[in-house]
Amino acid sequence: MTSAHAPVAQPTFVRSDFVVLGAGGVAVVLAGLAHYLEWSGAVAFVLAAVAVTLLASLVGRSVEQLGDRFGPGATGVLQSALGNLPELFICLFALKDGLVGVVQAALIGSILANLLLVMGIAFVVGGLKHGSQAIDSTRARTISVLMLVAVVAMVFPSLTDQLHTPAAGHEKALSMIAAAVLLALFALTLPASLRKGNSTGMAGEVQHEAPRWPVGLAIGMLALAGVLAAFVSDWFVAALQPAMDSWGVSETFAGLVIVAIAGNAIENVVGVQLAARNQSDYAFQLIINSPLQIALVLAPALVILSSLLGFTALTLVFAPTLVVAVFLAVLLAVVITVDGESNWIEGASLIGVYVVIASSFWWG
Amino acid sequence: MTSAHAPVAQPTFVRSDFVVLGAGGVAVVLAGLAHYLEWSGAVAFVLAAVAVTLLASLVGRSVEQLGDRFGPGATGVLQSALGNLPELFICLFALKDGLVGVVQAALIGSILANLLLVMGIAFVVGGLKHGSQAIDSTRARTISVLMLVAVVAMVFPSLTDQLHTPAAGHEKALSMIAAAVLLALFALTLPASLRKGNSTGMAGEVQHEAPRWPVGLAIGMLALAGVLAAFVSDWFVAALQPAMDSWGVSETFAGLVIVAIAGNAIENVVGVQLAARNQSDYAFQLIINSPLQIALVLAPALVILSSLLGFTALTLVFAPTLVVAVFLAVLLAVVITVDGESNWIEGASLIGVYVVIASSFWWG
Amino acid sequence: MTSAHAPVAQPTFVRSDFVVLGAGGVAVVLAGLAHYLEWSGAVAFVLAAVAVTLLASLVGRSVEQLGDRFGPGATGVLQSALGNLPELFICLFALKDGLVGVVQAALIGSILANLLLVMGIAFVVGGLKHGSQAIDSTRARTISVLMLVAVVAMVFPSLTDQLHTPAAGHEKALSMIAAAVLLALFALTLPASLRKGNSTGMAGEVQHEAPRWPVGLAIGMLALAGVLAAFVSDWFVAALQPAMDSWGVSETFAGLVIVAIAGNAIENVVGVQLAARNQSDYAFQLIINSPLQIALVLAPALVILSSLLGFTALTLVFAPTLVVAVFLAVLLAVVITVDGESNWIEGASLIGVYVVIASSFWWG
């Protein structure tokens, strides 16, 4: 009993904080050198990608430390609002450079990577260690239903374009409507997330760990990571085109696979670790939360911001294959949740589907 | 114990009967004046829409009172056969005027409005009052599986057309085959509906209320409502084109949203009321039963009748966007049922998807 | 207790063995006469179809008898590897003759016939005799999820072609990748199948019957049936084109319905019998296992073999309608499993959907 209240001498920084800070600092410096000294495209891109990944992790840590001061609900809200900050910067800079195709591919690619690749790895790791694992909470089912709904709302404007309906000339207006609907849904879910333990809240995930950083430090870290993320995102986008050229991959493949994985790498490791610790239901929620944020917040925010800022307008009219791929991915994720359990064969299947889909975008 | 057998002095007419009869009478008279005195299109259309809505409610009441004389199963059968009578008239008159596009949009629109908008409202109302609500009966699951099957059979002929298969020149024949299959499925489900309490029966819904109207009155009301519905439907269709022109909405949008909602308004209120009273499973069955009737009975009956009566033939070759929209709507409804419960966030999501889909048909 | 160990004088051949052997022998001889004496196309085709069907049954019996010597897991593995031997021969001979369209239709048609027609018949027979039947095992759910995943991976290359993506010129490479992924998934599931009672194993079905044939006889029967199947498959394919011409059916319809049903007829009878004996969950597994083998083994093996042997290359780029049909069929099968029970109305619906889909391929 006393242990819970005892003033444990908890360090402000734990080992993983030092790793992220140190590696992040080095990566940012190297990425900056690569950018300003005009190193070769591929090297500059890899360094910027690593730096972005580590900054994304630092943003996540700061948000978590900050949120825990205001209760677990606040963490969820903050994570939803700020957790995709680096991806937001990358997409904005890419839109500024007119790379609409890359951004669209990256948005869909992030969803695919989480729902198929990361989920598949988590199922395989968890399943091999613990056999069949249960995914049976009300919350998991609600999130996965919302994921399906959000994806349907997000890609529906694409259909009117592909199917040459009279609305085909109004993609921008229709994208704005869909974006407003998605953001409204997100706003509606926020209060539920603020109430702790509410089973219908789904705007974020809560880590059950005591906050270690003082509020000032957390805010400072967040500000620092945010500013650096803005710079590094710029370098990342600048290096993207040369890197794509030197590797000979298509714009869509670069967005779908490389940008998508770079933006989510570290938070996904946590999901896999949870599955390895047999917390499969929680792992599922964590892994599916990221693509949910992309569909509910990031994509609609980019649609509206790109229009407000006068960048190349992002519409929700995605390429047909992307639409079908993301629909199938979310359908598989929903079926596997509703089915109530996961095992390593299901995981291997998800990875297999990801390989087939990603391959089909290899050719530019 | 005695109360169940005591001769309660139950009134023949209750208050809501008077409201429907009175308002219906006034609306029919006004709609008739608007039609014959050639009032402006929009006014005539609105009056006819209100009159149709009230007549649909009166048909529903008569059927219920009549059916209860013959046991609850009979109500289901009668409701299935006669419940969509006003919609049948509207669609037949519209086909006579060659408005195939409006009819197809109205059929799909009724399904969409029920599965997304009405279901969404019921979930929001029920969820806000009672939290997470269970939808877990065998019957609810069977109906929702049948809904998916019926929609797949109904829209499959569309695919052969869109995908330019060799069957593309045989839409009429293929539509007749699909219509025959759907009607056969409907016929097969009738005996199950006649057996009370049979969990696989799904041809209608049973209200647990003692009959109040004598048989003669019920038959008379039904006949009166039916005849009036035929007239008003004619006026409704006649006013549709001018109203569409004066509002500047497309034919598809008019059918999909306006006609669809006018034809189902009152019965849908009942579904929402049931959800508000925490009878979510029953509300779900009631709300999904109406689109099921459209796919199993109304659409195939119109295909066959339009051909027999020599009207512009209705085929089951729908516009691609309608096909995708109805498939996605029924998939969402199925996933939400199989998931076993509803909450207000799922409800809000369904409404959001409806808004996005309806918007995309705004442009003619 | 003693009865289990008592040396029961079990006959080597039971009555059904004699029926299959006798009828098979007669059919093979007649089919051979029809082929070499050049009887009319339709007669030769029907005789070859009957012979193939009976040989498929004989292969199945031999595999079962052989597998039981090595434990139930081995049966599953053998069945997976050899159970589709006659279909493999038919498809290879058809590819040799350049009938790619027939092979593709037959692959999809086998899946459709099992998931819709055979499943529907099993549900109707079982449901009428026993009412609502449970399909609720973990294994049934895992198989049905895998079925969805396998079909998605199998048909995804088709999308890139239909949607005119840059990968459209690389169908062969993409088909090989998808084939490799599917075969890898199959290989991964083999160890699980070898462990008896493992709930995630799904590479085959186990009959709980004591082996009756000595090993030598089982191997001999298997070899004989295999060699005969190779010959008869050749005659079957040779008679296919003349028969199609004389009946006036399209190549796709022939492959989708006639070849598909001929190749699976007898094993499907077993599935229906199991449902009639109220072993619905087991019947479901058996019926869905065959299409799963087609997607995981037969189709990818044919893609690779046709390329290695220099035949007309089979790609996984199927006609759009086939893709949509198989996707809808597997979705219905999944929804019905996840729903947890079957009844005869669901069965009738599945048959109805099959009729609509098959009709739409009637026109060449």
CSV table of N, CA, C and O in Angstrom, one decimal, chain B residues 123-210:
chain,number,residue,atom,x,y,z
B,123,PHE,N,-29.2,5.7,-33.0
B,123,PHE,CA,-28.0,5.4,-32.2
B,123,PHE,C,-27.6,6.6,-31.3
B,123,PHE,O,-27.3,6.5,-30.1
B,124,VAL,N,-27.7,7.8,-31.9
B,124,VAL,CA,-27.3,9.0,-31.2
B,124,VAL,C,-28.3,9.2,-30.0
B,124,VAL,O,-27.9,9.4,-28.9
B,125,VAL,N,-29.6,9.2,-30.4
B,125,VAL,CA,-30.6,9.4,-29.4
B,125,VAL,C,-30.6,8.4,-28.3
B,125,VAL,O,-30.5,8.7,-27.1
B,126,GLY,N,-30.5,7.1,-28.7
B,126,GLY,CA,-30.4,6.0,-27.7
B,126,GLY,C,-29.1,6.1,-26.9
B,126,GLY,O,-29.2,5.9,-25.7
B,127,GLY,N,-28.0,6.3,-27.6
B,127,GLY,CA,-26.7,6.3,-26.9
B,127,GLY,C,-26.6,7.4,-25.9
B,127,GLY,O,-26.0,7.2,-24.8
B,128,LEU,N,-27.1,8.6,-26.3
B,128,LEU,CA,-26.9,9.8,-25.4
B,128,LEU,C,-27.8,9.5,-24.1
B,128,LEU,O,-27.4,9.9,-23.0
B,129,LYS,N,-28.9,8.9,-24.3
B,129,LYS,CA,-29.8,8.6,-23.1
B,129,LYS,C,-29.3,7.4,-22.3
B,129,LYS,O,-29.5,7.4,-21.1
B,130,HIS,N,-28.9,6.4,-23.0
B,130,HIS,CA,-28.6,5.1,-22.3
B,130,HIS,C,-27.2,4.6,-22.4
B,130,HIS,O,-27.0,3.4,-22.0
B,131,GLY,N,-26.3,5.3,-23.0
B,131,GLY,CA,-24.9,4.8,-23.2
B,131,GLY,C,-24.9,3.7,-24.2
B,131,GLY,O,-25.7,3.7,-25.1
B,132,SER,N,-23.9,2.8,-24.1
B,132,SER,CA,-23.8,1.8,-25.1
B,132,SER,C,-25.0,0.8,-25.1
B,132,SER,O,-25.4,0.4,-24.0
B,133,GLN,N,-25.6,0.6,-26.2
B,133,GLN,CA,-26.8,-0.3,-26.3
B,133,GLN,C,-26.5,-1.6,-27.0
B,133,GLN,O,-25.8,-1.6,-28.0
B,134,ALA,N,-27.1,-2.6,-26.6
B,134,ALA,CA,-26.9,-3.9,-27.2
B,134,ALA,C,-27.8,-4.2,-28.4
B,134,ALA,O,-28.9,-3.8,-28.4
B,135,ILE,N,-27.2,-4.7,-29.5
B,135,ILE,CA,-27.9,-5.2,-30.6
B,135,ILE,C,-27.4,-6.6,-30.8
B,135,ILE,O,-26.4,-6.8,-31.5
B,136,ASP,N,-28.0,-7.5,-30.1
B,136,ASP,CA,-27.3,-8.9,-30.1
B,136,ASP,C,-28.3,-10.0,-30.3
B,136,ASP,O,-27.9,-11.2,-30.1
B,137,SER,N,-29.5,-9.8,-30.8
B,137,SER,CA,-30.4,-10.9,-31.0
B,137,SER,C,-30.0,-11.6,-32.3
B,137,SER,O,-29.4,-11.1,-33.2
B,138,THR,N,-30.3,-12.9,-32.3
B,138,THR,CA,-30.1,-13.7,-33.5
B,138,THR,C,-30.9,-13.1,-34.7
B,138,THR,O,-30.4,-13.0,-35.8
B,139,ARG,N,-32.1,-12.6,-34.4
B,139,ARG,CA,-32.9,-12.1,-35.4
B,139,ARG,C,-32.3,-10.8,-36.1
B,139,ARG,O,-32.3,-10.7,-37.3
B,140,ALA,N,-31.7,-10.0,-35.2
B,140,ALA,CA,-31.0,-8.8,-35.8
B,140,ALA,C,-29.9,-9.2,-36.7
B,140,ALA,O,-29.7,-8.6,-37.8
B,141,ARG,N,-29.1,-10.2,-36.3
B,141,ARG,CA,-28.0,-10.6,-37.1
B,141,ARG,C,-28.5,-11.2,-38.4
B,141,ARG,O,-27.9,-11.0,-39.5
B,142,THR,N,-29.5,-12.0,-38.3
B,142,THR,CA,-30.1,-12.7,-39.5
B,142,THR,C,-30.6,-11.6,-40.5
B,142,THR,O,-30.3,-11.7,-41.7
B,143,ILE,N,-31.3,-10.6,-40.0
B,143,ILE,CA,-31.9,-9.6,-40.9
B,143,ILE,C,-30.7,-8.8,-41.5
B,143,ILE,O,-30.7,-8.5,-42.7
B,144,SER,N,-29.7,-8.6,-40.8
B,144,SER,CA,-28.6,-7.8,-41.3
B,144,SER,C,-27.8,-8.6,-42.4
B,144,SER,O,-27.4,-8.0,-43.4
B,145,VAL,N,-27.6,-9.9,-42.1
B,145,VAL,CA,-27.0,-10.7,-43.2
B,145,VAL,C,-27.9,-10.7,-44.4
B,145,VAL,O,-27.4,-10.6,-45.5
B,146,LEU,N,-29.2,-10.9,-44.2
B,146,LEU,CA,-30.1,-10.9,-45.4
B,146,LEU,C,-30.0,-9.6,-46.2
B,146,LEU,O,-30.1,-9.6,-47.4
B,147,MET,N,-29.9,-8.5,-45.4
B,147,MET,CA,-29.8,-7.2,-46.0
B,147,MET,C,-28.6,-7.1,-47.0
B,147,MET,O,-28.7,-6.7,-48.1
B,148,LEU,N,-27.5,-7.6,-46.5
B,148,LEU,CA,-26.3,-7.7,-47.3
B,148,LEU,C,-26.5,-8.5,-48.5
B,148,LEU,O,-26.2,-8.1,-49.7
B,149,VAL,N,-27.0,-9.7,-48.3
B,149,VAL,CA,-27.3,-10.6,-49.4
B,149,VAL,C,-28.2,-10.0,-50.5
B,149,VAL,O,-28.0,-10.0,-51.7
B,150,ALA,N,-29.3,-9.4,-50.0
B,150,ALA,CA,-30.3,-8.8,-50.9
B,150,ALA,C,-29.7,-7.7,-51.7
B,150,ALA,O,-30.0,-7.6,-52.9
B,151,VAL,N,-28.9,-6.9,-51.0
B,151,VAL,CA,-28.3,-5.7,-51.8
B,151,VAL,C,-27.3,-6.3,-52.8
B,151,VAL,O,-27.3,-5.8,-53.9
B,152,VAL,N,-26.5,-7.3,-52.4
B,152,VAL,CA,-25.6,-7.8,-53.4
B,152,VAL,C,-26.4,-8.4,-54.6
B,152,VAL,O,-26.0,-8.1,-55.8
B,153,ALA,N,-27.4,-9.1,-54.4
B,153,ALA,CA,-28.2,-9.7,-55.5
B,153,ALA,C,-28.9,-8.5,-56.3
B,153,ALA,O,-29.0,-8.6,-57.6
B,154,MET,N,-29.3,-7.5,-55.6
B,154,MET,CA,-30.0,-6.4,-56.3
B,154,MET,C,-29.0,-5.6,-57.2
B,154,MET,O,-29.4,-5.1,-58.3
B,155,VAL,N,-27.8,-5.4,-56.7
B,155,VAL,CA,-26.9,-4.5,-57.5
B,155,VAL,C,-26.0,-5.2,-58.5
B,155,VAL,O,-25.3,-4.6,-59.3
B,156,PHE,N,-26.0,-6.6,-58.4
B,156,PHE,CA,-25.0,-7.3,-59.2
B,156,PHE,C,-25.2,-7.0,-60.7
B,156,PHE,O,-24.2,-6.9,-61.4
B,157,PRO,N,-26.5,-7.0,-61.2
B,157,PRO,CA,-26.6,-6.7,-62.6
B,157,PRO,C,-25.9,-5.3,-63.0
B,157,PRO,O,-25.5,-5.2,-64.2
B,158,SER,N,-25.8,-4.4,-62.1
B,158,SER,CA,-25.2,-3.1,-62.4
B,158,SER,C,-23.7,-3.4,-62.8
B,158,SER,O,-23.2,-2.7,-63.7
B,159,LEU,N,-23.1,-4.3,-62.1
B,159,LEU,CA,-21.7,-4.5,-62.4
B,159,LEU,C,-21.4,-5.0,-63.8
B,159,LEU,O,-20.5,-4.5,-64.4
B,160,THR,N,-22.3,-5.9,-64.3
B,160,THR,CA,-22.0,-6.4,-65.7
B,160,THR,C,-22.1,-5.2,-66.6
B,160,THR,O,-21.4,-5.2,-67.7
B,161,ASP,N,-22.9,-4.2,-66.3
B,161,ASP,CA,-23.0,-3.1,-67.2
B,161,ASP,C,-21.8,-2.2,-67.1
B,161,ASP,O,-21.2,-1.8,-68.1
B,162,GLN,N,-21.4,-1.8,-65.9
B,162,GLN,CA,-20.3,-0.9,-65.7
B,162,GLN,C,-19.0,-1.5,-66.2
B,162,GLN,O,-18.1,-0.8,-66.6
B,163,LEU,N,-18.9,-2.8,-66.0
B,163,LEU,CA,-17.6,-3.4,-66.3
B,163,LEU,C,-17.6,-3.9,-67.8
B,163,LEU,O,-16.7,-4.6,-68.1
B,164,HIS,N,-18.6,-3.6,-68.5
B,164,HIS,CA,-18.6,-3.9,-70.0
B,164,HIS,C,-18.4,-5.3,-70.3
B,164,HIS,O,-17.6,-5.7,-71.1
B,165,THR,N,-19.1,-6.2,-69.5
B,165,THR,CA,-19.0,-7.6,-69.8
B,165,THR,C,-19.9,-7.9,-71.0
B,165,THR,O,-20.7,-7.1,-71.3
B,166,PRO,N,-19.8,-9.1,-71.5
B,166,PRO,CA,-20.7,-9.5,-72.6
B,166,PRO,C,-22.1,-9.4,-72.2
B,166,PRO,O,-23.0,-9.2,-73.1
B,167,ALA,N,-22.4,-9.6,-70.9
B,167,ALA,CA,-23.8,-9.5,-70.5
B,167,ALA,C,-24.4,-8.1,-70.5
B,167,ALA,O,-25.6,-7.9,-70.2
B,168,ALA,N,-23.5,-7.1,-70.9
B,168,ALA,CA,-23.9,-5.7,-70.8
B,168,ALA,C,-25.2,-5.4,-71.6
B,168,ALA,O,-25.9,-4.5,-71.4
B,169,GLY,N,-25.3,-6.2,-72.7
B,169,GLY,CA,-26.5,-5.9,-73.6
B,169,GLY,C,-27.8,-6.6,-73.1
B,169,GLY,O,-28.8,-6.5,-73.7
B,170,HIS,N,-27.7,-7.3,-72.0
B,170,HIS,CA,-28.8,-8.1,-71.5
B,170,HIS,C,-29.3,-7.6,-70.1
B,170,HIS,O,-29.7,-8.4,-69.3
B,171,GLU,N,-29.2,-6.3,-69.9
B,171,GLU,CA,-29.6,-5.8,-68.6
B,171,GLU,C,-31.0,-6.2,-68.2
B,171,GLU,O,-31.3,-6.5,-67.0
B,172,LYS,N,-31.9,-6.1,-69.2
B,172,LYS,CA,-33.3,-6.4,-68.8
B,172,LYS,C,-33.5,-7.8,-68.4
B,172,LYS,O,-34.1,-8.1,-67.4
B,173,ALA,N,-32.9,-8.8,-69.2
B,173,ALA,CA,-33.0,-10.2,-68.8
B,173,ALA,C,-32.4,-10.5,-67.4
B,173,ALA,O,-33.0,-11.1,-66.6
B,174,LEU,N,-31.2,-9.9,-67.3
B,174,LEU,CA,-30.5,-10.2,-66.0
B,174,LEU,C,-31.3,-9.5,-64.8
B,174,LEU,O,-31.3,-10.1,-63.7
B,175,SER,N,-31.8,-8.3,-65.0
B,175,SER,CA,-32.6,-7.7,-64.0
B,175,SER,C,-33.8,-8.6,-63.6
B,175,SER,O,-34.2,-8.7,-62.5
B,176,MET,N,-34.5,-9.2,-64.7
B,176,MET,CA,-35.6,-10.0,-64.4
B,176,MET,C,-35.2,-11.2,-63.6
B,176,MET,O,-35.9,-11.6,-62.6
B,177,ILE,N,-34.1,-11.8,-63.9
B,177,ILE,CA,-33.6,-13.0,-63.1
B,177,ILE,C,-33.3,-12.6,-61.7
B,177,ILE,O,-33.8,-13.2,-60.7
B,178,ALA,N,-32.6,-11.4,-61.5
B,178,ALA,CA,-32.3,-11.0,-60.1
B,178,ALA,C,-33.6,-10.7,-59.4
B,178,ALA,O,-33.7,-11.0,-58.2
B,179,ALA,N,-34.6,-10.1,-60.1
B,179,ALA,CA,-35.9,-9.7,-59.4
B,179,ALA,C,-36.6,-11.0,-59.0
B,179,ALA,O,-37.1,-11.1,-57.9
B,180,ALA,N,-36.5,-12.0,-59.9
B,180,ALA,CA,-37.2,-13.3,-59.6
B,180,ALA,C,-36.5,-13.9,-58.3
B,180,ALA,O,-37.2,-14.5,-57.4
B,181,VAL,N,-35.2,-13.9,-58.3
B,181,VAL,CA,-34.5,-14.5,-57.2
B,181,VAL,C,-34.9,-13.7,-55.9
B,181,VAL,O,-35.1,-14.4,-54.8
B,182,LEU,N,-34.9,-12.4,-55.9
B,182,LEU,CA,-35.2,-11.6,-54.7
B,182,LEU,C,-36.7,-11.9,-54.3
B,182,LEU,O,-36.9,-12.1,-53.1
B,183,LEU,N,-37.6,-12.0,-55.2
B,183,LEU,CA,-39.0,-12.2,-54.8
B,183,LEU,C,-39.1,-13.7,-54.3
B,183,LEU,O,-39.9,-13.9,-53.3
B,184,ALA,N,-38.4,-14.6,-54.9
B,184,ALA,CA,-38.4,-16.0,-54.3
B,184,ALA,C,-37.9,-16.0,-52.9
B,184,ALA,O,-38.5,-16.7,-52.0
B,185,LEU,N,-36.8,-15.3,-52.7
B,185,LEU,CA,-36.3,-15.2,-51.3
B,185,LEU,C,-37.3,-14.7,-50.3
B,185,LEU,O,-37.5,-15.1,-49.2
B,186,PHE,N,-38.0,-13.6,-50.8
B,186,PHE,CA,-39.1,-13.0,-50.0
B,186,PHE,C,-40.1,-14.0,-49.7
B,186,PHE,O,-40.6,-14.2,-48.6
B,187,ALA,N,-40.6,-14.7,-50.8
B,187,ALA,CA,-41.6,-15.7,-50.6
B,187,ALA,C,-41.2,-16.8,-49.6
B,187,ALA,O,-42.0,-17.2,-48.8
B,188,LEU,N,-40.0,-17.2,-49.7
B,188,LEU,CA,-39.5,-18.2,-48.8
B,188,LEU,C,-39.5,-17.8,-47.3
B,188,LEU,O,-39.7,-18.6,-46.4
B,189,THR,N,-39.3,-16.5,-47.1
B,189,THR,CA,-39.3,-16.0,-45.7
B,189,THR,C,-40.7,-15.8,-45.1
B,189,THR,O,-40.8,-15.7,-43.9
B,190,LEU,N,-41.7,-15.8,-46.0
B,190,LEU,CA,-43.1,-15.5,-45.5
B,190,LEU,C,-43.5,-16.6,-44.5
B,190,LEU,O,-44.0,-16.2,-43.4
B,191,PRO,N,-43.4,-17.9,-44.8
B,191,PRO,CA,-43.9,-18.9,-43.8
B,191,PRO,C,-43.2,-18.7,-42.4
B,191,PRO,O,-43.9,-18.8,-41.4
B,192,ALA,N,-41.9,-18.4,-42.4
B,192,ALA,CA,-41.2,-18.2,-41.2
B,192,ALA,C,-41.8,-17.0,-40.4
B,192,ALA,O,-41.9,-17.0,-39.2
B,193,SER,N,-42.2,-16.0,-41.2
B,193,SER,CA,-42.8,-14.8,-40.5
B,193,SER,C,-44.1,-15.1,-39.9
B,193,SER,O,-44.6,-14.5,-38.9
B,194,LEU,N,-44.9,-16.1,-40.5
B,194,LEU,CA,-46.2,-16.4,-40.1
B,194,LEU,C,-46.1,-17.2,-38.7
B,194,LEU,O,-47.0,-17.1,-37.9
B,195,ARG,N,-45.1,-17.9,-38.6
B,195,ARG,CA,-44.9,-18.6,-37.3
B,195,ARG,C,-44.4,-17.6,-36.3
B,195,ARG,O,-43.3,-17.1,-36.4
B,196,LYS,N,-45.2,-17.4,-35.3
B,196,LYS,CA,-44.8,-16.3,-34.3
B,196,LYS,C,-43.5,-16.7,-33.5
B,196,LYS,O,-43.3,-17.9,-33.2
B,197,GLY,N,-42.7,-15.7,-33.3
B,197,GLY,CA,-41.5,-16.0,-32.5
B,197,GLY,C,-40.4,-16.7,-33.2
B,197,GLY,O,-39.4,-17.0,-32.6
B,198,ASN,N,-40.7,-17.0,-34.5
B,198,ASN,CA,-39.6,-17.7,-35.2
B,198,ASN,C,-38.4,-16.7,-35.4
B,198,ASN,O,-38.6,-15.7,-36.0
B,199,SER,N,-37.3,-17.1,-35.0
B,199,SER,CA,-36.2,-16.2,-35.0
B,199,SER,C,-35.7,-15.9,-36.4
B,199,SER,O,-34.9,-15.0,-36.6
B,200,THR,N,-36.0,-16.8,-37.4
B,200,THR,CA,-35.5,-16.6,-38.7
B,200,THR,C,-36.5,-15.8,-39.6
B,200,THR,O,-36.2,-15.5,-40.7
B,201,GLY,N,-37.7,-15.6,-39.1
B,201,GLY,CA,-38.7,-14.8,-39.8
B,201,GLY,C,-38.2,-13.4,-39.9
B,201,GLY,O,-37.6,-12.9,-39.0
B,202,MET,N,-38.4,-12.8,-41.1
B,202,MET,CA,-37.9,-11.5,-41.2
B,202,MET,C,-38.7,-10.6,-42.2
B,202,MET,O,-38.3,-9.6,-42.6
B,203,ALA,N,-39.9,-11.1,-42.5
B,203,ALA,CA,-40.7,-10.4,-43.5
B,203,ALA,C,-41.5,-9.3,-42.9
B,203,ALA,O,-42.4,-8.8,-43.5
B,204,GLY,N,-41.2,-8.9,-41.7
B,204,GLY,CA,-42.0,-7.7,-41.1
B,204,GLY,C,-41.8,-7.6,-39.6
B,204,GLY,O,-41.2,-8.5,-39.0
B,205,GLU,N,-42.3,-6.6,-39.1
B,205,GLU,CA,-42.2,-6.3,-37.7
B,205,GLU,C,-43.5,-6.3,-37.0
B,205,GLU,O,-44.5,-6.0,-37.6
B,206,VAL,N,-43.5,-6.7,-35.8
B,206,VAL,CA,-44.8,-6.9,-35.1
B,206,VAL,C,-44.8,-5.9,-33.9
B,206,VAL,O,-43.9,-5.8,-33.1
B,207,GLN,N,-45.9,-5.1,-33.9
B,207,GLN,CA,-46.1,-4.2,-32.8
B,207,GLN,C,-46.9,-5.0,-31.7
B,207,GLN,O,-47.9,-5.6,-32.0
B,208,HIS,N,-46.5,-4.9,-30.5
B,208,HIS,CA,-47.3,-5.6,-29.4
B,208,HIS,C,-48.3,-4.7,-28.8
B,208,HIS,O,-48.2,-4.3,-27.7
B,209,GLU,N,-49.4,-4.5,-29.5
B,209,GLU,CA,-50.5,-3.7,-29.1
B,209,GLU,C,-51.8,-4.4,-29.5
B,209,GLU,O,-51.9,-5.0,-30.5
B,210,ALA,N,-52.8,-4.3,-28.6
B,210,ALA,CA,-54.0,-5.0,-28.9
B,210,ALA,C,-54.7,-4.2,-30.1
B,210,ALA,O,-54.6,-3.0,-30.1
